XYZ file of C-alpha atoms in Angstrom:
786
model
C 116.412 53.553 122.395
C 115.971 53.939 118.655
C 117.949 56.235 116.434
C 117.261 59.914 116.998
C 115.092 61.572 114.406
C 117.190 63.782 112.143
C 115.600 67.026 110.954
C 117.223 69.194 108.285
C 116.563 72.893 107.721
C 117.169 74.702 104.440
C 116.602 78.205 103.019
C 115.906 78.574 99.326
C 114.918 81.130 96.697
C 115.397 84.840 97.332
C 116.595 85.721 100.813
C 114.300 87.574 103.187
C 114.822 89.099 106.646
C 113.785 86.590 109.295
C 115.193 83.477 107.614
C 117.911 83.250 110.275
C 115.222 83.391 112.935
C 113.577 80.399 111.262
C 116.823 78.415 111.283
C 117.506 79.271 114.931
C 113.997 78.282 116.007
C 114.047 75.024 114.007
C 117.488 73.965 115.257
C 116.738 74.663 118.902
C 113.214 73.262 118.834
C 114.434 70.084 117.131
C 117.095 69.640 119.815
C 114.510 70.404 122.517
C 112.281 67.676 121.024
C 115.121 65.155 121.256
C 116.161 65.236 117.577
C 119.413 65.850 115.754
C 119.291 69.092 113.793
C 121.054 69.592 110.447
C 121.423 72.630 108.221
C 121.705 72.307 104.466
C 123.883 75.151 103.245
C 123.323 76.878 99.873
C 119.734 75.679 99.420
C 119.011 72.901 96.923
C 122.599 73.227 95.676
C 123.770 71.973 99.066
C 121.276 69.140 98.951
C 122.657 68.003 95.583
C 126.347 68.565 96.378
C 126.223 67.091 99.890
C 129.499 66.779 101.780
C 130.215 69.571 104.229
C 127.230 71.518 102.903
C 125.078 69.276 105.108
C 126.130 69.955 108.695
C 124.925 68.860 112.090
C 124.080 71.854 114.269
C 124.419 72.292 118.014
C 122.447 74.584 120.306
C 125.171 77.236 120.458
C 125.752 77.269 116.678
C 122.719 79.513 116.115
C 123.359 81.923 118.980
C 122.870 85.524 117.898
C 121.236 84.623 114.584
C 117.997 86.525 115.279
C 119.676 89.872 114.686
C 121.385 88.876 111.426
C 119.971 89.806 108.009
C 119.782 87.575 104.938
C 120.368 83.871 105.470
C 123.546 82.664 107.144
C 123.207 79.159 105.689
C 122.993 80.597 102.193
C 120.684 80.154 99.254
C 121.541 79.473 95.606
C 119.854 78.636 92.322
C 120.275 74.960 91.510
C 119.597 73.935 87.933
C 120.570 70.335 88.734
C 117.583 69.940 91.090
C 115.218 70.679 88.175
C 116.309 67.352 86.670
C 115.541 63.925 88.077
C 119.241 63.081 88.201
C 119.806 66.006 90.559
C 116.916 64.969 92.792
C 118.289 61.413 92.826
C 121.626 62.710 94.096
C 119.830 64.824 96.702
C 117.943 61.749 97.954
C 121.225 59.842 98.167
C 122.824 62.623 100.260
C 119.880 62.724 102.619
C 120.059 58.983 103.243
C 123.828 59.138 103.725
C 123.207 61.679 106.486
C 120.246 59.773 107.916
C 117.765 62.586 107.193
C 114.118 61.923 106.367
C 112.498 65.120 107.613
C 113.044 68.409 105.804
C 111.962 71.963 106.653
C 112.286 74.469 103.810
C 111.953 78.233 104.084
C 111.513 79.889 100.695
C 109.091 81.226 98.110
C 106.380 79.376 96.208
C 108.858 78.024 93.628
C 111.087 76.522 96.305
C 108.137 74.984 98.112
C 106.688 73.574 94.878
C 110.042 71.880 94.211
C 109.984 70.429 97.716
C 106.522 68.930 97.204
C 107.603 67.350 93.932
C 110.675 65.901 95.671
C 108.438 64.301 98.285
C 106.089 62.863 95.650
C 109.032 61.271 93.812
C 110.723 59.987 96.960
C 109.551 56.325 96.740
C 110.653 56.021 93.094
C 113.987 57.703 93.886
C 114.630 55.128 96.614
C 113.774 52.285 94.239
C 116.243 53.623 91.686
C 118.983 53.980 94.302
C 118.518 50.302 95.208
C 118.182 49.063 91.629
C 121.409 50.830 90.613
C 123.282 49.366 93.565
C 123.900 52.645 95.409
C 122.146 51.283 98.518
C 120.893 47.923 99.660
C 117.232 47.478 100.514
C 117.916 47.274 104.240
C 119.850 50.549 104.131
C 116.887 52.504 102.797
C 114.315 50.686 104.958
C 114.270 53.393 107.674
C 113.736 56.138 105.080
C 110.651 54.957 103.200
C 108.805 58.225 103.712
C 110.031 61.782 103.356
C 108.261 64.373 105.472
C 108.494 67.983 104.306
C 107.130 71.184 105.829
C 107.382 74.606 104.203
C 107.684 78.100 105.597
C 107.140 81.095 103.351
C 110.103 83.456 103.255
C 109.221 86.247 100.830
C 109.334 90.042 100.970
C 106.418 90.298 98.517
C 103.758 88.788 100.820
C 102.466 87.014 97.739
C 101.509 83.507 98.914
C 97.790 82.876 99.263
C 96.523 81.453 102.532
C 98.651 83.420 104.971
C 98.217 86.948 106.303
C 101.938 87.662 106.168
C 105.106 86.042 104.844
C 108.422 86.087 106.678
C 110.309 89.220 105.657
C 107.482 91.282 104.145
C 107.178 93.776 107.002
C 110.962 94.200 107.172
C 111.037 95.051 103.460
C 108.097 97.425 103.917
C 109.927 99.117 106.797
C 112.988 99.606 104.582
C 110.864 101.086 101.782
C 109.073 103.508 104.108
C 112.391 104.558 105.644
C 113.790 105.339 102.190
C 110.658 107.236 101.133
C 110.759 109.290 104.345
C 114.313 110.308 103.438
C 113.354 111.086 99.848
C 110.394 113.192 101.002
C 112.722 115.561 102.826
C 114.696 116.393 99.692
C 111.550 116.379 97.542
C 109.960 118.998 99.795
C 113.148 121.052 99.953
C 113.332 121.379 96.163
C 109.586 121.120 95.434
C 110.344 118.015 93.372
C 108.464 114.927 92.277
C 109.931 111.473 92.846
C 108.921 108.258 91.115
C 109.916 105.368 93.371
C 110.043 101.834 92.006
C 109.631 98.987 94.498
C 109.688 95.212 94.100
C 106.591 93.200 93.220
C 106.251 91.550 89.811
C 102.874 89.922 90.391
C 102.043 91.361 93.793
C 101.519 95.010 94.652
C 101.472 94.539 98.438
C 104.707 96.448 99.053
C 103.738 99.342 96.778
C 100.229 99.546 98.207
C 101.214 99.418 101.877
C 104.076 101.869 101.317
C 101.646 104.239 99.610
C 99.240 104.019 102.541
C 101.974 104.353 105.179
C 103.755 107.323 103.605
C 100.774 109.204 102.218
C 102.012 108.973 98.638
C 100.187 110.907 95.935
C 99.710 108.016 93.521
C 100.504 104.276 93.277
C 100.639 101.673 90.503
C 100.096 97.989 91.381
C 99.661 94.930 89.107
C 96.328 93.787 90.589
C 94.480 97.075 90.139
C 95.518 99.147 87.132
C 94.094 102.658 87.096
C 91.345 103.489 84.661
C 92.041 103.919 80.936
C 92.728 107.590 81.535
C 95.371 106.932 84.204
C 97.575 109.717 82.854
C 94.841 112.311 83.262
C 93.862 110.854 86.641
C 97.402 111.008 88.035
C 98.058 114.497 86.686
C 94.700 115.689 88.053
C 95.430 114.406 91.572
C 99.001 115.750 91.591
C 97.812 119.122 90.228
C 95.148 119.367 92.933
C 97.658 118.505 95.680
C 100.024 121.165 94.349
C 97.166 123.680 94.314
C 96.597 122.948 98.011
C 100.210 123.939 98.625
C 102.093 120.625 98.690
C 105.765 121.062 97.829
C 106.464 117.395 97.156
C 105.011 114.677 94.945
C 105.616 110.979 95.595
C 104.517 108.314 93.118
C 105.166 104.659 94.002
C 105.232 102.061 91.241
C 105.522 98.282 91.615
C 107.925 96.688 89.131
C 105.014 94.666 87.682
C 102.698 97.660 87.147
C 100.407 97.467 84.101
C 97.714 99.520 82.438
C 94.185 98.177 81.721
C 95.386 96.709 78.414
C 98.163 94.738 80.093
C 100.936 97.050 78.876
C 103.824 97.698 81.238
C 104.010 101.082 82.936
C 107.599 102.093 83.597
C 109.035 104.705 85.980
C 110.395 106.542 82.932
C 106.869 106.902 81.494
C 105.602 108.371 84.756
C 108.603 110.679 85.081
C 108.160 112.026 81.538
C 104.520 112.721 82.248
C 105.197 114.625 85.484
C 108.060 116.565 83.924
C 106.210 117.412 80.685
C 106.789 121.116 79.972
C 103.284 121.388 78.515
C 101.765 119.751 81.592
C 102.742 119.786 85.263
C 106.362 120.679 84.452
C 107.661 119.224 87.727
C 111.343 118.695 88.456
C 111.141 114.880 88.613
C 113.580 112.156 89.672
C 113.431 108.346 89.576
C 114.624 106.190 92.478
C 114.733 102.417 92.103
C 115.145 100.955 95.577
C 116.269 97.553 94.326
C 117.839 95.105 96.735
C 117.984 97.479 99.691
C 114.413 96.265 100.215
C 115.694 92.791 101.068
C 118.606 93.955 103.179
C 119.156 94.523 106.851
C 117.998 92.834 109.988
C 114.421 91.675 110.500
C 111.892 93.886 112.267
C 110.273 92.624 115.459
C 107.176 91.244 113.708
C 109.220 89.129 111.290
C 111.341 87.786 114.149
C 108.191 86.807 116.017
C 106.694 85.240 112.897
C 109.898 83.369 111.995
C 110.304 82.030 115.526
C 106.723 80.887 116.059
C 106.487 79.336 112.587
C 109.866 77.614 112.993
C 108.693 76.024 116.248
C 105.454 74.883 114.612
C 107.335 73.511 111.580
C 109.372 71.167 113.783
C 106.214 69.925 115.500
C 104.513 69.448 112.129
C 107.351 67.516 110.533
C 107.597 65.201 113.542
C 103.840 64.587 113.658
C 103.488 64.004 109.907
C 102.513 60.566 108.632
C 103.024 59.096 105.142
C 99.439 60.133 104.359
C 99.772 63.727 105.578
C 99.737 66.165 102.632
C 102.754 68.457 102.419
C 101.883 71.494 104.495
C 103.197 74.970 104.993
C 103.017 77.061 108.136
C 100.750 80.100 107.861
C 99.549 82.852 110.152
C 95.796 83.444 110.084
C 93.786 85.302 112.672
C 96.897 85.808 114.826
C 97.266 82.038 115.034
C 100.056 79.905 113.632
C 98.435 77.084 111.671
C 99.235 74.368 109.112
C 97.747 74.509 105.624
C 97.997 72.351 102.495
C 100.911 73.612 100.416
C 99.714 72.589 96.951
C 96.429 74.514 97.193
C 98.166 77.666 98.394
C 100.616 77.539 95.480
C 97.772 77.000 92.994
C 95.834 79.940 94.439
C 98.943 82.124 94.263
C 99.562 81.269 90.611
C 95.928 82.027 89.840
C 96.535 85.691 90.734
C 99.339 85.946 88.163
C 97.138 84.223 85.565
C 94.253 86.601 86.288
C 96.559 89.591 85.805
C 97.822 88.093 82.538
C 94.207 87.647 81.354
C 93.496 91.241 82.432
C 90.842 89.961 84.825
C 91.802 92.499 87.454
C 88.617 92.175 89.505
C 89.433 88.495 90.039
C 93.060 89.333 90.878
C 91.913 91.747 93.610
C 89.369 89.264 94.949
C 92.059 86.616 95.299
C 94.027 88.889 97.630
C 92.948 89.002 101.275
C 90.410 91.437 102.739
C 93.104 93.714 104.170
C 94.634 94.225 100.707
C 91.323 95.352 99.186
C 90.438 97.542 102.141
C 93.848 99.186 102.232
C 93.487 100.044 98.547
C 90.172 101.749 99.294
C 91.803 103.528 102.250
C 94.574 104.825 100.018
C 92.127 106.134 97.453
C 90.047 107.799 100.142
C 92.997 109.628 101.716
C 94.624 110.792 98.477
C 91.899 111.246 95.893
C 88.762 111.281 98.056
C 88.516 115.061 98.233
C 88.440 115.233 94.432
C 85.473 112.878 94.129
C 82.404 115.071 94.511
C 80.092 112.064 94.193
C 80.931 110.809 97.692
C 80.091 114.140 99.368
C 77.133 113.784 101.731
C 74.099 116.101 101.587
C 74.447 119.144 103.861
C 71.970 117.809 106.432
C 73.987 114.579 106.908
C 77.340 116.237 107.469
C 78.691 115.993 110.998
C 81.002 117.908 113.291
C 83.442 115.333 114.666
C 85.867 115.992 117.507
C 89.304 114.308 117.456
C 91.000 113.808 120.821
C 94.083 111.867 121.959
C 94.050 110.467 125.498
C 96.901 108.775 127.375
C 100.597 108.462 126.529
C 101.896 109.088 122.981
C 102.073 106.072 120.650
C 103.346 105.582 117.116
C 100.587 105.863 114.533
C 98.442 108.431 116.370
C 99.211 111.127 113.804
C 98.703 108.781 110.859
C 95.282 107.904 112.283
C 94.341 111.572 112.712
C 95.502 112.351 109.149
C 93.432 109.509 107.690
C 90.369 110.406 109.750
C 90.587 114.051 108.700
C 91.027 113.084 105.026
C 87.938 110.880 105.149
C 85.905 113.574 106.911
C 86.818 116.176 104.316
C 86.009 113.823 101.442
C 82.517 113.272 102.882
C 81.873 116.870 103.856
C 82.149 116.399 107.630
C 83.903 119.025 109.741
C 86.833 117.472 111.677
C 87.820 119.470 114.778
C 91.023 118.989 116.787
C 90.763 118.995 120.573
C 94.327 119.716 121.629
C 96.011 118.190 124.719
C 93.294 115.767 125.718
C 90.472 116.433 128.146
C 92.715 118.750 130.184
C 93.185 120.989 127.159
C 89.497 120.743 126.292
C 88.322 121.724 129.783
C 90.794 124.477 130.656
C 92.223 125.857 127.420
C 89.422 125.729 124.848
C 88.945 129.488 125.096
C 92.603 130.555 125.159
C 93.579 133.566 123.013
C 94.787 133.819 120.308
C 94.545 130.024 119.859
C 92.214 127.850 121.858
C 92.527 124.094 122.344
C 89.540 123.499 120.043
C 90.192 124.399 116.418
C 89.710 123.176 112.863
C 92.345 121.082 111.140
C 94.598 122.570 108.471
C 94.725 119.870 105.783
C 98.075 120.977 104.359
C 99.637 120.614 107.800
C 97.894 117.314 108.559
C 98.962 115.813 105.217
C 102.567 115.721 106.471
C 101.682 113.743 109.603
C 101.820 110.203 108.133
C 105.396 109.627 109.290
C 105.404 111.773 112.440
C 105.740 110.148 115.854
C 104.134 111.298 119.078
C 100.926 113.319 118.936
C 100.749 116.557 116.953
C 97.481 117.600 118.612
C 98.891 116.684 122.004
C 97.713 114.061 124.451
C 97.029 113.889 128.174
C 96.229 111.169 130.703
C 93.508 113.203 132.450
C 90.065 111.544 132.506
C 86.776 113.403 131.928
C 85.870 112.941 135.594
C 89.114 114.662 136.586
C 88.509 117.515 134.144
C 84.938 117.814 135.401
C 82.239 115.768 133.703
C 79.777 118.660 133.733
C 82.378 120.919 132.120
C 83.071 118.350 129.378
C 79.354 117.836 128.741
C 78.742 121.586 128.500
C 81.683 122.027 126.104
C 80.457 119.229 123.823
C 77.121 121.061 123.686
C 78.804 124.469 123.219
C 80.915 123.298 120.278
C 78.004 121.306 118.848
C 79.919 118.077 118.361
C 77.923 115.322 116.672
C 80.488 112.610 117.486
C 83.787 112.069 119.270
C 86.718 110.073 117.884
C 89.207 109.095 120.589
C 92.701 107.686 120.005
C 94.664 106.395 122.973
C 95.388 103.691 125.527
C 93.731 102.411 128.677
C 93.003 105.975 129.862
C 91.065 106.550 126.625
C 89.177 103.295 127.231
C 88.368 104.471 130.758
C 87.329 107.883 129.365
C 84.820 106.346 126.930
C 83.456 104.236 129.790
C 82.982 107.342 131.967
C 81.328 109.336 129.183
C 78.944 106.476 128.439
C 77.921 106.098 132.087
C 77.335 109.855 132.441
C 74.827 110.040 129.568
C 71.796 109.756 131.851
C 72.961 112.771 133.829
C 74.203 114.842 130.882
C 72.122 114.485 127.682
C 74.752 116.292 125.576
C 76.958 113.191 125.990
C 74.437 111.190 123.941
C 76.611 111.370 120.838
C 78.419 108.403 119.229
C 81.862 107.688 120.685
C 84.481 105.342 119.309
C 88.016 104.542 120.441
C 90.968 103.544 118.292
C 93.419 101.853 120.718
C 96.901 103.363 120.617
C 99.358 102.330 123.309
C 102.740 100.634 123.458
C 101.385 98.439 126.260
C 98.781 96.801 123.980
C 96.508 96.506 127.002
C 93.162 97.840 125.739
C 90.283 95.349 126.025
C 88.554 94.477 122.760
C 91.618 94.243 120.534
C 94.685 92.075 119.988
C 96.612 94.988 118.508
C 97.036 98.645 119.466
C 98.679 101.384 117.407
C 102.198 101.982 118.699
C 102.801 98.456 119.965
C 104.698 97.467 116.813
C 106.788 100.655 116.918
C 107.582 99.914 120.563
C 108.730 96.374 119.791
C 110.962 97.592 116.962
C 112.576 100.177 119.240
C 112.983 97.637 122.038
C 114.492 95.001 119.740
C 116.851 97.569 118.200
C 117.947 98.698 121.674
C 118.475 95.112 122.820
C 120.472 94.236 119.684
C 122.928 97.008 120.530
C 123.057 96.005 124.183
C 123.581 92.356 123.256
C 126.412 93.367 120.953
C 128.057 95.085 123.913
C 127.421 92.064 126.118
C 128.983 89.787 123.504
C 131.982 92.016 122.829
C 132.900 92.380 126.500
C 132.287 88.647 127.053
C 130.538 86.997 129.981
C 128.083 89.765 130.621
C 124.358 89.691 131.345
C 122.163 92.733 130.732
C 118.863 93.085 132.576
C 116.566 95.270 130.451
C 113.522 96.983 131.931
C 110.603 97.356 129.530
C 107.575 99.588 129.782
C 104.041 98.261 129.517
C 102.324 98.958 132.815
C 100.818 95.721 134.086
C 100.856 94.154 130.628
C 103.798 91.910 129.794
C 103.210 92.161 126.035
C 106.327 94.206 125.206
C 108.576 92.153 127.474
C 107.329 88.827 126.098
C 107.402 89.665 122.397
C 110.624 91.605 122.888
C 112.122 88.515 124.502
C 110.948 86.463 121.538
C 112.593 88.918 119.137
C 115.996 89.119 120.836
C 116.343 85.587 122.204
C 116.167 86.495 125.902
C 117.413 84.052 128.528
C 114.432 84.933 130.734
C 111.416 87.220 130.712
C 109.610 88.486 133.821
C 106.020 89.708 133.408
C 103.275 91.011 135.732
C 100.919 88.254 134.560
C 103.231 85.555 135.931
C 104.991 87.509 138.659
C 108.516 87.093 140.017
C 109.794 85.226 143.037
C 113.059 84.541 144.824
C 112.883 80.908 143.691
C 112.651 82.016 140.034
C 115.637 84.308 140.418
C 117.656 81.594 142.136
C 116.893 79.116 139.336
C 117.906 81.656 136.683
C 121.143 82.495 138.529
C 122.032 78.794 138.659
C 121.254 78.470 134.958
C 123.444 81.443 134.005
C 126.314 80.090 136.101
C 126.068 76.799 134.236
C 125.833 78.526 130.842
C 129.001 80.543 131.417
C 130.807 77.563 132.926
C 130.305 75.631 129.671
C 130.965 78.599 127.365
C 133.332 77.367 124.643
C 134.724 80.781 123.805
C 132.326 81.911 121.099
C 132.105 85.649 120.626
C 128.326 85.624 121.030
C 128.369 84.956 124.759
C 126.198 87.878 125.890
C 122.889 87.235 127.606
C 119.735 89.317 128.078
C 116.976 89.200 130.669
C 113.846 91.317 130.090
C 111.734 92.485 133.008
C 108.501 94.434 132.746
C 108.515 97.590 134.872
C 105.744 96.214 137.121
C 106.582 92.524 137.153
C 107.429 92.816 140.856
C 106.924 95.303 143.674
C 110.420 94.492 144.968
C 112.673 93.315 142.156
C 113.592 95.779 139.426
C 116.258 95.714 136.707
C 118.907 97.360 138.887
C 118.358 95.039 141.854
C 118.323 91.892 139.694
C 121.555 92.981 138.002
C 123.148 93.508 141.431
C 121.958 90.096 142.642
C 123.389 88.438 139.529
C 126.681 90.285 139.941
C 126.972 89.248 143.570
C 125.993 85.625 142.972
C 128.357 85.306 139.992
C 131.398 85.579 142.292
C 133.483 86.901 139.440
C 132.372 84.277 136.895
C 130.468 86.848 134.836
C 129.299 90.478 134.998
C 125.863 92.029 134.903
C 124.458 95.456 134.055
C 120.994 96.971 133.862
C 119.591 98.823 130.857
C 116.493 101.005 130.873
C 115.355 102.217 127.441
C 112.487 104.103 129.092
C 110.483 106.414 126.839
C 112.642 105.520 123.846
C 110.172 102.661 123.488
C 107.508 105.127 122.331
C 109.673 105.430 119.236
C 110.529 108.184 116.822
C 109.160 107.533 113.338
C 106.245 105.062 113.657
C 106.635 101.622 112.105
C 105.210 100.856 108.681
C 102.691 98.464 110.255
C 101.444 101.066 112.724
C 101.149 103.686 109.995
C 99.291 101.515 107.481
C 96.943 100.018 110.058
C 96.272 103.469 111.507
C 94.868 104.581 108.152
C 92.601 101.573 107.725
C 91.291 101.615 111.297
C 90.761 105.383 111.486
C 88.641 105.389 108.332
C 86.570 102.524 109.696
C 86.028 104.512 112.910
C 84.702 107.591 111.107
C 82.498 105.387 108.916
C 81.075 103.856 112.085
C 80.395 107.272 113.624
C 78.703 108.658 110.522
C 76.138 105.829 110.576
C 74.498 107.635 113.520
C 74.335 110.982 111.727
C 73.369 114.255 113.385
C 70.850 114.740 116.200
C 70.953 111.054 117.090
C 70.546 111.527 120.852
C 67.582 109.177 121.266
C 69.152 106.477 119.124
C 72.507 106.800 120.870
C 70.951 106.397 124.310
C 69.575 102.928 123.563
C 72.169 101.604 121.088
C 75.122 99.809 122.755
C 77.111 100.328 119.529
C 77.107 104.086 120.139
C 80.106 103.738 122.493
C 82.623 101.302 121.048
C 86.222 100.182 120.745
C 87.530 99.203 117.321
C 89.825 96.215 117.435
C 91.618 93.580 115.438
C 90.322 90.277 116.755
C 91.652 87.309 114.878
C 91.797 88.529 111.246
C 88.698 90.689 111.509
C 88.106 94.307 112.377
C 85.454 94.371 115.085
C 83.596 97.134 116.930
C 82.882 96.048 120.508
C 80.392 97.850 122.784
C 82.283 99.460 125.656
C 79.539 98.331 128.075
C 80.244 94.640 127.437
C 84.013 95.139 127.519
C 84.021 97.077 130.784
C 81.719 94.582 132.511
C 82.984 91.249 131.174
C 86.447 91.506 129.644
C 88.388 94.074 131.674
C 90.752 93.453 134.586
C 90.302 96.950 136.010
C 92.717 96.459 138.922
C 95.574 95.670 136.532
C 94.419 97.895 133.647
C 94.451 95.130 131.036
C 92.144 92.591 129.347
C 91.279 89.449 131.282
C 92.622 87.280 128.430
C 95.453 87.832 125.947
C 96.350 85.767 122.866
C 100.119 86.230 123.340
C 100.495 84.750 126.849
C 101.528 81.321 125.521
C 104.489 82.829 123.669
C 106.417 83.104 126.933
C 106.870 79.324 126.983
C 108.543 79.520 123.563
C 110.860 82.279 124.809
C 111.898 79.979 127.654
C 112.366 76.910 125.433
C 114.474 78.650 122.779
C 116.439 80.543 125.421
C 117.344 77.217 127.041
C 115.787 78.226 130.338
C 115.254 75.257 132.704
C 111.871 74.655 134.277
C 111.227 76.696 137.404
C 108.658 76.925 140.146
C 105.905 79.401 139.326
C 105.440 82.297 141.808
C 102.791 81.863 144.457
C 99.680 83.977 144.038
C 99.084 86.690 146.638
C 96.394 86.070 149.218
C 93.738 88.772 149.285
C 90.708 89.846 151.265
C 89.416 87.924 154.283
C 91.578 84.896 153.525
C 94.751 86.968 153.787
C 93.588 88.400 157.128
C 92.766 84.937 158.482
C 96.152 83.538 157.490
C 97.926 86.444 159.197
C 95.937 85.687 162.362
C 96.983 82.053 162.169
C 93.449 80.711 161.917
C 93.613 76.965 161.253
C 92.653 75.888 157.724
C 93.126 79.356 156.257
C 95.807 78.059 153.908
């Protein structure tokens, strides 16, 4: 056998939440692939200094790293690496340690330095030989340096990827802080100017503005018009006239006006507090480095883990002719892209801003960035723009109804939909407590279940969890289809906007099928999926699923801490999700589970036996580290027999005193309290798109609706696009009705990565159940039935 490949992992530049997840994934995947894994401590400084800053890592060395913030292997500025002499020393240290494959997680500056290092590598080797540091035969195995980059940045500022590692964690921290500030702002009727990071990229400021329902934002890519002072004061004045007690203005640190002059928080504060103007009691809060701090949210853990795994594969598959690549996420897929082009595109944004070519700067950002900016403007300033009001005859009466279990982001979606309706002149009507409330309580006195929205009340819903208008699992058929049809006619609804999970999907299907019998149902219907199970056909993402994963990961972190502190303990955690293993699988990815049991795969006695043997072996070889706790995640419907309690008892009995086991059931905690920043911001964008889709049909569109398959749809994120799918096609071709889930799911392959990084040995897959006539024949013992 030849010498094992040696792969080194390094973090560089500013730290970001999720970097430790990258290191863990790279170390364990490298070992899984038969390589030696090394960590270079203190970034490029460690590469130049060498010695004990370059360390070989074992499997157990990165245990528990997923839940740690910052970067445990450190990062530091290294002026020496800017000079050739420093890079020469770095090359020498790599050869001394036998390393010729390098994975770097950092920002665009760090990755640019890495590419330059690779380009110089042949000349550096020549110099090391010519100066007598090495002989030619010593450097022969290291003729080519393979480098792969991962983007760790809270700013989400690198072109070519939908998200960078750490950006959603930073956004979550910002939204959390703003939620806290809003409480005191409302109490004292104050204004707050909140400065967030982002010198050349306004992503954090923009998404925070959308997610929190801020009154005004300043971002580098899109300065407000020349009269930004009048515009801001006009919007804030109007909001105060409506009765708002708080004013929140978010400003990116790189904010500029149209002339390229810097706009500072102090300028904004002085304007809001001007005694001759708004005269608001105004405070400034600069969030600073709290935005970088803390543990990574579930999405960043998933991203860090999947990209780390791909980086190891990429660096091992690279040839001398392969351009230096970085690992990106596009269209929900982890892919490799040329690094140099991405860096050039990123720098072009900063140049465009410097040239005051702001239209180009916006165009260089992705579609979501541009659309979210439009969403923000529509929900905050839309009602002030009389030009977008529709003529009276085109204005619609749109019913809003939540169906199914509560999910994070429902209220944010309702708020955004109502704001858009009001800006266009539509009449948004709340149907409280689902179809049950509609059918049986619409005429209650003094308040019926059908009533107009109060904008001042709705405006505060951006950060509220649950469902403020109530929700119910009852289907239209259970409420009485004739009753529902008559009520839609009675209240003269022109369209229905549904938000909910699989029950809402089923409801739209029932309403569509009943149109021939009840003509009043010939109105446009669209569903915005919202469920922690993420099991609605037609979309890869549902509102609430991200909130659920954050709650589940947070719960598991605490449980794992207990398991580690008490030593030699396994916790079996039961997740919700119906017959969809999404939460269990991605939760397992985010907490480093030893095993995950899902309904899609099933669970058998052989699987349990293999996992018990594995855990016995793990604890037998435990070297005394404090991070000895283990987690197993089981979906609530993974098995008809085995549940969390029973599995924990089996483990306890089979351990024979070698280790302990306990079950944990987070239950409805997984629905979350305050919705995640991702769920809130996406809720706004998707809700506005839904109302825009409905208004295309206009009023009195019965004949058009009857023949147009797009009159009953589900909005979804498929790949990187927002897509409306006809419910008829989804219900007939893409729905597993028996299991209440889509027939295909993009995330199913992630379970293999959970198993690999958890060190789980291969096991025999459960046998599929026999059904129908075949099952009957086998029971009768008919020959050949098996």
